[in-house]
Tab-separated table of C-alpha atoms and ligand atoms in Angstrom:
chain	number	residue	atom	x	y	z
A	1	UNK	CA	40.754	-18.921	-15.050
A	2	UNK	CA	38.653	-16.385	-14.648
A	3	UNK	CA	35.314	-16.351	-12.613
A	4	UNK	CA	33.295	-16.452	-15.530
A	5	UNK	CA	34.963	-19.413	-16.769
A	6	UNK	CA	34.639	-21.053	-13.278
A	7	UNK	CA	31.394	-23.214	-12.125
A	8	UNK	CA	28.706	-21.350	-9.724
A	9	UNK	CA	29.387	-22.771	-6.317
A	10	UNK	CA	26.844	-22.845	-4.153
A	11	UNK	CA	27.690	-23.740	0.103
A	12	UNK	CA	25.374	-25.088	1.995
A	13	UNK	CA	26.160	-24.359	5.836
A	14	UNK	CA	28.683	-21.452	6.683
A	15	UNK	CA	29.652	-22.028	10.630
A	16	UNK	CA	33.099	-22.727	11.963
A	17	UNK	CA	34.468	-24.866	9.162
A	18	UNK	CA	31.922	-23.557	5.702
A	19	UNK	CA	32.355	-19.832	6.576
A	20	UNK	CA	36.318	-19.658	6.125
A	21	UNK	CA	36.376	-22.437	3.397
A	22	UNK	CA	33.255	-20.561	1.241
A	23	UNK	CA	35.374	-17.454	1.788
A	24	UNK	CA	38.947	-19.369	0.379
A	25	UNK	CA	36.717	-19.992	-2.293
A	26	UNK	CA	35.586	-15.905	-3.030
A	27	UNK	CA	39.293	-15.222	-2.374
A	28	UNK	CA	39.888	-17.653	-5.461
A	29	UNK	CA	37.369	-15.907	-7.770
A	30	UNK	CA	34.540	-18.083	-7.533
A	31	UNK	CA	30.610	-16.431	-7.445
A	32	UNK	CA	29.643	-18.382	-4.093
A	33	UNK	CA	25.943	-18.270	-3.296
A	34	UNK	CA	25.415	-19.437	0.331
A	35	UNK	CA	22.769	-20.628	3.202
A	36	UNK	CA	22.947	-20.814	6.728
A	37	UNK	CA	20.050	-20.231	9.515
A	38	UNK	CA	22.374	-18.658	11.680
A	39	UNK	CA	22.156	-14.647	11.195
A	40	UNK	CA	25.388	-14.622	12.197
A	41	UNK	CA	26.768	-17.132	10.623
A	42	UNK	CA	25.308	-15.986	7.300
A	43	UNK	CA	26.202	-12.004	7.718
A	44	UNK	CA	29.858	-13.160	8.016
A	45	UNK	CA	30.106	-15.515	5.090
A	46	UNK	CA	28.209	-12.074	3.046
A	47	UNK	CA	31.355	-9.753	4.636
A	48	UNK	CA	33.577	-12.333	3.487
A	49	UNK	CA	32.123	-12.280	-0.085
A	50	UNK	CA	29.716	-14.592	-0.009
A	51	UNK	CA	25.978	-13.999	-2.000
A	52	UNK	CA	23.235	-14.451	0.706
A	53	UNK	CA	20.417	-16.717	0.319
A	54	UNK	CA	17.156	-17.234	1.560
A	55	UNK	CA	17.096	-20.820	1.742
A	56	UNK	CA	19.385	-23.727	0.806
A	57	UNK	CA	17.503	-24.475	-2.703
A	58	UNK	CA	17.614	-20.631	-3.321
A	59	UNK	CA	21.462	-20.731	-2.821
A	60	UNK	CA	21.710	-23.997	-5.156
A	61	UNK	CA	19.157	-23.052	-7.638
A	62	UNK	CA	20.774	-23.448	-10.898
A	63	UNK	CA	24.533	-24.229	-9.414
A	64	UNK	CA	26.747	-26.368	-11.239
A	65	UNK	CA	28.816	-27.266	-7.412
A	66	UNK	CA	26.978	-27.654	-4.296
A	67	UNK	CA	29.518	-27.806	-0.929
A	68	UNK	CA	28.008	-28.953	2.104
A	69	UNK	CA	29.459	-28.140	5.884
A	70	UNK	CA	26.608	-29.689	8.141
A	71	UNK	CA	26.497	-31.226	11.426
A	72	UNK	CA	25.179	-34.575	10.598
A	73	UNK	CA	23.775	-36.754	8.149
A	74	UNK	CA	20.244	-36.053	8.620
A	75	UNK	CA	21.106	-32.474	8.284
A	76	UNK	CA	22.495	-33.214	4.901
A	77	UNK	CA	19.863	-35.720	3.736
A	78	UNK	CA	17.354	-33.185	4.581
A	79	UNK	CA	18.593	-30.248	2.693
A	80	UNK	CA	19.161	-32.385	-0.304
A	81	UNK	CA	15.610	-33.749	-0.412
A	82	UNK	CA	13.562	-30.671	1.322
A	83	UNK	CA	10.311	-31.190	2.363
A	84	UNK	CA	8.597	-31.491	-0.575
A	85	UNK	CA	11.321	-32.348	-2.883
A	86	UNK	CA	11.936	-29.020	-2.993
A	87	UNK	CA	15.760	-29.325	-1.859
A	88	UNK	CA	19.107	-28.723	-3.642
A	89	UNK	CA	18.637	-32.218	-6.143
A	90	UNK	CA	15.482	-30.575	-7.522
A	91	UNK	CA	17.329	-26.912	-7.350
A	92	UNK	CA	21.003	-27.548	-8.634
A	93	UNK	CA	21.880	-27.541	-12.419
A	94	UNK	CA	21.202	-30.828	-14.403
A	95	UNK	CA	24.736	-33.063	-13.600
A	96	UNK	CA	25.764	-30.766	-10.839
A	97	UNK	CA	29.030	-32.105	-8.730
A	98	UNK	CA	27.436	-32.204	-5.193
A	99	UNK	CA	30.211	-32.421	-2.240
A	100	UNK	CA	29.953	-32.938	0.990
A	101	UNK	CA	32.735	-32.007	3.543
A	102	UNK	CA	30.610	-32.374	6.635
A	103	UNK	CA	31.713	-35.469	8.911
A	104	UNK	CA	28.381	-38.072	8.685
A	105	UNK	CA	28.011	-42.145	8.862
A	106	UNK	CA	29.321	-44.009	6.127
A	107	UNK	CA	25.739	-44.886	5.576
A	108	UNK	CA	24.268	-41.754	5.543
A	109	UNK	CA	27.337	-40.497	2.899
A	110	UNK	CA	26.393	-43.657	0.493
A	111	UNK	CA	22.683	-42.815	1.046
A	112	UNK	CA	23.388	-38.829	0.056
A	113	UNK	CA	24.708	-39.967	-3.112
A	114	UNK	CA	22.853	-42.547	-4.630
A	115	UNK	CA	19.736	-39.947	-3.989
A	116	UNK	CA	22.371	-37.252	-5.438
A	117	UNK	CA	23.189	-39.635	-8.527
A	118	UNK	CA	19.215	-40.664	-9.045
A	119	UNK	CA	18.365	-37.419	-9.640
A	120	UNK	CA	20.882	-36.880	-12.085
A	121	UNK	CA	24.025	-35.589	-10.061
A	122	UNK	CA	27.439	-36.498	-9.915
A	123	UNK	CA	28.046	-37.202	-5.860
A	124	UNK	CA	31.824	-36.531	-3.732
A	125	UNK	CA	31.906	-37.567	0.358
A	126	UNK	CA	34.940	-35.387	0.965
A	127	UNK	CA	35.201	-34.778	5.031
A	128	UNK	CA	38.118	-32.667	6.337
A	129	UNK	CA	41.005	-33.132	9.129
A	130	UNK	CA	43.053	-29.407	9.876
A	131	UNK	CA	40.248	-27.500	11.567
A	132	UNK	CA	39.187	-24.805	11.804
A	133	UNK	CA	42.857	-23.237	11.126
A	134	UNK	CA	42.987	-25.689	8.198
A	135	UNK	CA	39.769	-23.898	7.569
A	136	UNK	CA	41.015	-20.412	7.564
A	137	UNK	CA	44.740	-20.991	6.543
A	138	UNK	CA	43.513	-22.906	3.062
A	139	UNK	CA	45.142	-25.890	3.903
A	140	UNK	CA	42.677	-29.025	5.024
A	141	UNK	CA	43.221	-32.700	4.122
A	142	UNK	CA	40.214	-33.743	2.005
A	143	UNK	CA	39.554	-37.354	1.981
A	144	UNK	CA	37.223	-38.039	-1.411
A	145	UNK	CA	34.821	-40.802	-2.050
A	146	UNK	CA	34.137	-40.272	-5.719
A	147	UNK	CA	33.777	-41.595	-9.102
A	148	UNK	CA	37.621	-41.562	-10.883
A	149	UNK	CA	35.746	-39.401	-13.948
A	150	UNK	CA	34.798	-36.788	-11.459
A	151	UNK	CA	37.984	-36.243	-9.883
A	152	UNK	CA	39.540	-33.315	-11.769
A	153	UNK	CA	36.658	-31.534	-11.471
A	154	UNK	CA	36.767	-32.133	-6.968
A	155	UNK	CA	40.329	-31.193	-7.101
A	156	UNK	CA	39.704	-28.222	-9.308
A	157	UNK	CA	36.733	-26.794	-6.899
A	158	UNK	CA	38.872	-28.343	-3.264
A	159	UNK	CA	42.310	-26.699	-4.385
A	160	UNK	CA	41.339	-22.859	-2.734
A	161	UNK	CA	40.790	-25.098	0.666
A	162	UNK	CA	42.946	-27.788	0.253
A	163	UNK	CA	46.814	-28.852	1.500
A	164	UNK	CA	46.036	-31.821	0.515
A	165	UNK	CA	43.700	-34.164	-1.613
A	166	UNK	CA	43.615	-37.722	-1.021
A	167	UNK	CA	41.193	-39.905	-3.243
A	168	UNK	CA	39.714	-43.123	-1.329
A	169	UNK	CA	37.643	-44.549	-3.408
A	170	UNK	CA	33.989	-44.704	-4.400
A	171	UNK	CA	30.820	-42.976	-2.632
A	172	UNK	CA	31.686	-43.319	1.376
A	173	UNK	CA	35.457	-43.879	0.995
A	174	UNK	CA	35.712	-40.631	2.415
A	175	UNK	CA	33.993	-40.704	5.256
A	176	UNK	CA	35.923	-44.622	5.745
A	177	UNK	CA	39.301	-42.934	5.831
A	178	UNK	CA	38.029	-40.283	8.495
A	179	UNK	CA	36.062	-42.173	11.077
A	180	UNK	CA	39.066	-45.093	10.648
A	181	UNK	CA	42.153	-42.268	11.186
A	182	UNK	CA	39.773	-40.478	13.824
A	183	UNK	CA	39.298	-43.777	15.767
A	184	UNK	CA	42.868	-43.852	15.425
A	185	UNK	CA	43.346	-40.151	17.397
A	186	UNK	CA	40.891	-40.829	19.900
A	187	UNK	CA	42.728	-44.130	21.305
A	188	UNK	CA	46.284	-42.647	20.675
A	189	UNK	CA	45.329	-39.802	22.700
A	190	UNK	CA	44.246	-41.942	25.892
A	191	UNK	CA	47.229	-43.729	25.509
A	192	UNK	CA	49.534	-41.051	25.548
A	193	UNK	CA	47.811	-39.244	28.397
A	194	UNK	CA	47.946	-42.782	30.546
A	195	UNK	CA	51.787	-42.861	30.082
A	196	UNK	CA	52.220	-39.323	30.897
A	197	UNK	CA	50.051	-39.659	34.622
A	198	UNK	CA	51.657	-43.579	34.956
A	199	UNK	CA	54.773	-41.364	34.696
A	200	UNK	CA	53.812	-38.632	36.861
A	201	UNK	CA	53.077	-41.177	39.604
A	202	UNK	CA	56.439	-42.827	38.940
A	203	UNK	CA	58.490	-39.659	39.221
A	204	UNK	CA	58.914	-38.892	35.542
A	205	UNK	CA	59.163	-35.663	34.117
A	206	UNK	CA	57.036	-34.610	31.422
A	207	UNK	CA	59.725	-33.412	29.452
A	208	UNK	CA	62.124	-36.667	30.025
A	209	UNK	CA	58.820	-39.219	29.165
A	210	UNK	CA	58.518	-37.163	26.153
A	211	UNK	CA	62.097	-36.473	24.874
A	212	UNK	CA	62.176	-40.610	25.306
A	213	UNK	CA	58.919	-41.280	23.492
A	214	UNK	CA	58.753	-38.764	20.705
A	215	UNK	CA	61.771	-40.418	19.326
A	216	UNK	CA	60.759	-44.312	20.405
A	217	UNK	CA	58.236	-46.726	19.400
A	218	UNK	CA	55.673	-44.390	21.312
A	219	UNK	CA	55.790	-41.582	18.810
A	220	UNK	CA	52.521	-40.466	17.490
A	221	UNK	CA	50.873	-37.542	16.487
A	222	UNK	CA	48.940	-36.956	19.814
A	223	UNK	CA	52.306	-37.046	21.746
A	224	UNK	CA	54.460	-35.195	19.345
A	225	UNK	CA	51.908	-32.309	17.694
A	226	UNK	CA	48.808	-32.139	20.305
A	227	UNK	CA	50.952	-33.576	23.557
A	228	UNK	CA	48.378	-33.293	26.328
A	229	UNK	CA	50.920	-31.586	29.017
A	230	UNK	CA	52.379	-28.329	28.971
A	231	UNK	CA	55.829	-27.783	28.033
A	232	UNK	CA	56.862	-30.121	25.810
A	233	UNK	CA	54.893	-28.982	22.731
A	234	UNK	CA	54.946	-25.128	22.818
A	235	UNK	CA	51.823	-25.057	20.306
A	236	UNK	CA	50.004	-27.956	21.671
A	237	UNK	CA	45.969	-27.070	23.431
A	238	UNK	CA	47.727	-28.098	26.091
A	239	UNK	CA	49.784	-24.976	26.703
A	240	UNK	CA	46.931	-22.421	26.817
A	241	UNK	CA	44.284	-24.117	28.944
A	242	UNK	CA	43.068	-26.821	26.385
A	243	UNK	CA	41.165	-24.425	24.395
A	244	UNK	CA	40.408	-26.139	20.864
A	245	UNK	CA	41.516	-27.424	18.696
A	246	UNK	CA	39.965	-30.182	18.190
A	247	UNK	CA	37.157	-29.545	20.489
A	248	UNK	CA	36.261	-33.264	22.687
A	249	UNK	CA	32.612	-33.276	21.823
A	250	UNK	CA	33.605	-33.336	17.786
A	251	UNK	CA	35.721	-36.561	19.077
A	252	UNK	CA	33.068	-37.998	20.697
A	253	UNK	CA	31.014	-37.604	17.621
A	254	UNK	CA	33.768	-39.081	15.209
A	255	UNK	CA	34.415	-42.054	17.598
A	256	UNK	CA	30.158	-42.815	17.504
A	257	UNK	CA	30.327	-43.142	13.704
A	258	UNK	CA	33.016	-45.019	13.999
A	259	UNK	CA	31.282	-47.197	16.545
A	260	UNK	CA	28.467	-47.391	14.252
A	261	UNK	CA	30.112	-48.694	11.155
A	262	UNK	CA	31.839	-51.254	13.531
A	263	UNK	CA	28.371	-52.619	14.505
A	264	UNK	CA	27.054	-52.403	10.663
A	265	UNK	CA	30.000	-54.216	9.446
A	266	UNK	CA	30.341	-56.709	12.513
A	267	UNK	CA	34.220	-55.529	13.416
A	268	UNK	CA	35.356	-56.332	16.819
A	269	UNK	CA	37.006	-52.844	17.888
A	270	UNK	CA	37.306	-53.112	21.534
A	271	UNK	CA	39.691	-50.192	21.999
A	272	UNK	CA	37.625	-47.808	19.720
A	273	UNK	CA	34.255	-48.762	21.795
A	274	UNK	CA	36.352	-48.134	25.143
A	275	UNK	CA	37.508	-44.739	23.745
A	276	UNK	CA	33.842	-43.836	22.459
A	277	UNK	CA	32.464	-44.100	25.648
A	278	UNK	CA	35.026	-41.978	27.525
A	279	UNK	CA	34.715	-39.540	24.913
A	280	UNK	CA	30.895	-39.323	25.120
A	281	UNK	CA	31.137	-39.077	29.020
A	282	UNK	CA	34.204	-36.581	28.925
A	283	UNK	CA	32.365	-34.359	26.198
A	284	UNK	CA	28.664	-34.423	27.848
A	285	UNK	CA	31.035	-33.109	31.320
A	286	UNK	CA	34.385	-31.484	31.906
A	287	UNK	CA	35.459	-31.684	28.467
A	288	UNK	CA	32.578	-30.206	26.764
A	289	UNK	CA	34.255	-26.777	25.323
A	290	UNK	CA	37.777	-28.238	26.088
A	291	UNK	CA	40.317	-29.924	23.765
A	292	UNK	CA	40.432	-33.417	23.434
A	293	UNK	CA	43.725	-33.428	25.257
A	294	UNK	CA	42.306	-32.186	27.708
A	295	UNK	CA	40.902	-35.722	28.308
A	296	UNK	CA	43.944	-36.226	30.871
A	297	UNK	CA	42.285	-34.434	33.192
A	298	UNK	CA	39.603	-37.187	33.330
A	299	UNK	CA	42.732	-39.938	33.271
A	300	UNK	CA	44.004	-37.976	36.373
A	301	UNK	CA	40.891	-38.487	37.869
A	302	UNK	CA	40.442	-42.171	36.947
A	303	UNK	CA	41.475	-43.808	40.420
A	304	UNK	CA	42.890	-47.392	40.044
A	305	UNK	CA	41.291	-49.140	43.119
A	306	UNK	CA	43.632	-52.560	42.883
A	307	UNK	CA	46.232	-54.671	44.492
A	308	UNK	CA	48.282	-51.932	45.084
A	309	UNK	CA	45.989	-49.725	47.435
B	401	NAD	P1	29.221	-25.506	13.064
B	401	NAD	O1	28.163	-25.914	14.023
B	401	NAD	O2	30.106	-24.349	13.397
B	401	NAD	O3	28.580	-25.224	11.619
B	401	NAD	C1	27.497	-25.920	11.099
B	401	NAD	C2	26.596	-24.888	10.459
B	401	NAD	O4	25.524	-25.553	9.784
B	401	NAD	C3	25.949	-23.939	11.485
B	401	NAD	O5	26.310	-22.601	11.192
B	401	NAD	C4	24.456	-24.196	11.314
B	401	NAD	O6	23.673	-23.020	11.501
B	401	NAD	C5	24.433	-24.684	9.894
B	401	NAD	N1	23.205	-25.389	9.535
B	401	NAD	C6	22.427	-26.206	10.291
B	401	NAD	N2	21.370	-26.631	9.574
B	401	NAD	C7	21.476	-26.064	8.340
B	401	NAD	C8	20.694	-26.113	7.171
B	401	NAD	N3	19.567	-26.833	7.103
B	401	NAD	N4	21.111	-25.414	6.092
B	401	NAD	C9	22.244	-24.683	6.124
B	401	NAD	N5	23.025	-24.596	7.223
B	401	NAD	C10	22.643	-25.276	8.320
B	401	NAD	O7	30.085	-26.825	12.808
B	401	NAD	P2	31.536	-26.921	12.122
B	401	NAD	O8	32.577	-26.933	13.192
B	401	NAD	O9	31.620	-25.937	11.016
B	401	NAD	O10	31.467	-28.410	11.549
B	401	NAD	C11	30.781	-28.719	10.334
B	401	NAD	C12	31.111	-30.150	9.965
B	401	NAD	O11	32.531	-30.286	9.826
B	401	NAD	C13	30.680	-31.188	10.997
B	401	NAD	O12	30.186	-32.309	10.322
B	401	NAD	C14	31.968	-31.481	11.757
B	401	NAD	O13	31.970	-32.782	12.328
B	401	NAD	C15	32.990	-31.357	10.646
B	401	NAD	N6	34.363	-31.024	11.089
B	401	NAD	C16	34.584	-30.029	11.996
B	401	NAD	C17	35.895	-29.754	12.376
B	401	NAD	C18	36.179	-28.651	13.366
B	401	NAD	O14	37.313	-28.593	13.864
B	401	NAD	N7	35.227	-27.779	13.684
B	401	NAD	C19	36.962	-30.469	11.855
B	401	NAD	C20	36.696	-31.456	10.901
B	401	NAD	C21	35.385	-31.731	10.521
């Protein structure tokens, strides 16, 4: 295909994660139009091949895909709408395919769309796991909330950034799969870094607890990929002073949506609201440019005052 035969994307938010995925996207032979307010963030999406804007309508005016790569929900319920109703629903092309990659509540996702679909778009949730190397390398996990008759067109417009596509369901599947697999992370992660200090205080080796459970019933993705000691895991956060990653204060942020669709939908998750809060108290301290490995250091800390002292 040729770019003139592909649709005019326009991305909405170039930082960590939108400026390497808008410029897999050039690299592909799409015409990207994009906005950000950073300078910065804007003048290297435009080195990378990326048309600057002036504002987010300006980028979507008249595009027939709109990505979005936003901090939050409000962020992207703003720039749809505008202030006036000047945003990118009034700007885009009549039936534009509007994604959004950013990580928001599931609310917030099914609220983005049905504005998206009342004025006449056709709306995708599709949030990301791989980082910002996922990011850069091509390669992120998309998890879509979409309608089934829009899903060759997401695949078709996801496939420059994608490893993998993984369809959910409707509007706010997405953003299901990710807060539920995130919640996941964040409690595996305290687990694995208990057992590694319960061991350390036991006279355990790091490398004999791990060679034990990376091939038992404690195998996991936080022991085995992002193991929270040294040694083990050449590759691991761990290895060169917890630098990210998967920086804690995203975690934090994942494990509060998560926290809030458990209140909305009345699920008892008692391990998810204990890992929330040391999340949100790790990533507001210590852990706030760290990995969230590096949340060890905080089980280290974490004196057990019982029986045994
Ligand atoms: P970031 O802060 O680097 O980028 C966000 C960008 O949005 C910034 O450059 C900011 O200037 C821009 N922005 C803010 N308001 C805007 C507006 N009105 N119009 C246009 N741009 C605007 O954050 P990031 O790391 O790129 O993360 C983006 C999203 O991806 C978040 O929702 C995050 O939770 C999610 N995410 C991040 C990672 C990661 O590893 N960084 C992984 C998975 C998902």
């Amino acid at each position: 295909m040729s770019s003139t035969d592909k649709p005019r994307v326009a991305f909405i938010g170039l930082g960590n994660m939108g400026g390497p995925m808008a410029a897999n996207l050039v690299e592909a032979g799409y015409v990207v139009t994009g906005f950000d307010p950073s300078p910065a963030a804007a003048s290297a999406a435009s080195e990378a091949g990326v048309t600057p804007a002036d504002s987010a309508a300006a980028a979507a005016r008249d595009a027939q895909v709109v990505i979005t790569m936003l901090p939050s929900g409000k962020h992207v319920l703003d720039v749809y709408q505008g202030t006036n109703g000047d945003g990118v629903l009034a700007a885009a092309a009549p039936g534009a395919l509007l994604v959004d990659c950013s990580t928001i509540a599931v609310d917030d996702a099914r609220a983005a769309a049905d504005a998206a679909r009342a004025a006449g778009h056709r709306a995708v949730d599709a949030p990301v796991s791989g980082g910002v190397g996922g990011a850069t390398a091509g390669t992120l996990t998309f998890m879509v909330g979409a309608a089934d008759d829009d899903l060759e067109a997401v695949n078709a417009v996801l496939e420059p950034m994608a490893g993998r596509v993984v369809h959910c369901g409707d509007s706010g599947a997405g953003q299901a799969a990710k807060i539920c697999n995130n919640m996941i992370l964040g409690i595996s992660m305290i687990a694995v870094s208990e057992a590694f200090v319960l061991g350390e205080r036991l006279g355990l080796t790091h490398q004999a607890l791990f060679d034990v459970a990376s091939t038992a019933s404690g195998q996991c993705w936080s022991l085995t990929t992002n193991c929270p000691v040294p040694g083990p895991v050449p590759t691991s956060p761990a290895n060169r002073d917890y630098a990210p990653g998967f920086a804690s204060p995203l975690m934090a942020k994942d494990l509060g949506l998560a926290m809030t669709a458990a209140d909305t939908t009345h699920t008892g998750t008692r391990m998810g609201q204990l890992a929330a809060e040391i999340y949100r108290e790790f990533a507001s301290g210590d852990g706030a440019a760290l990995d969230f490995s590096a949340i060890i250091g905080a089980v280290r800390d974490d004196q057990n005052e019982g029986a045994a002292s």
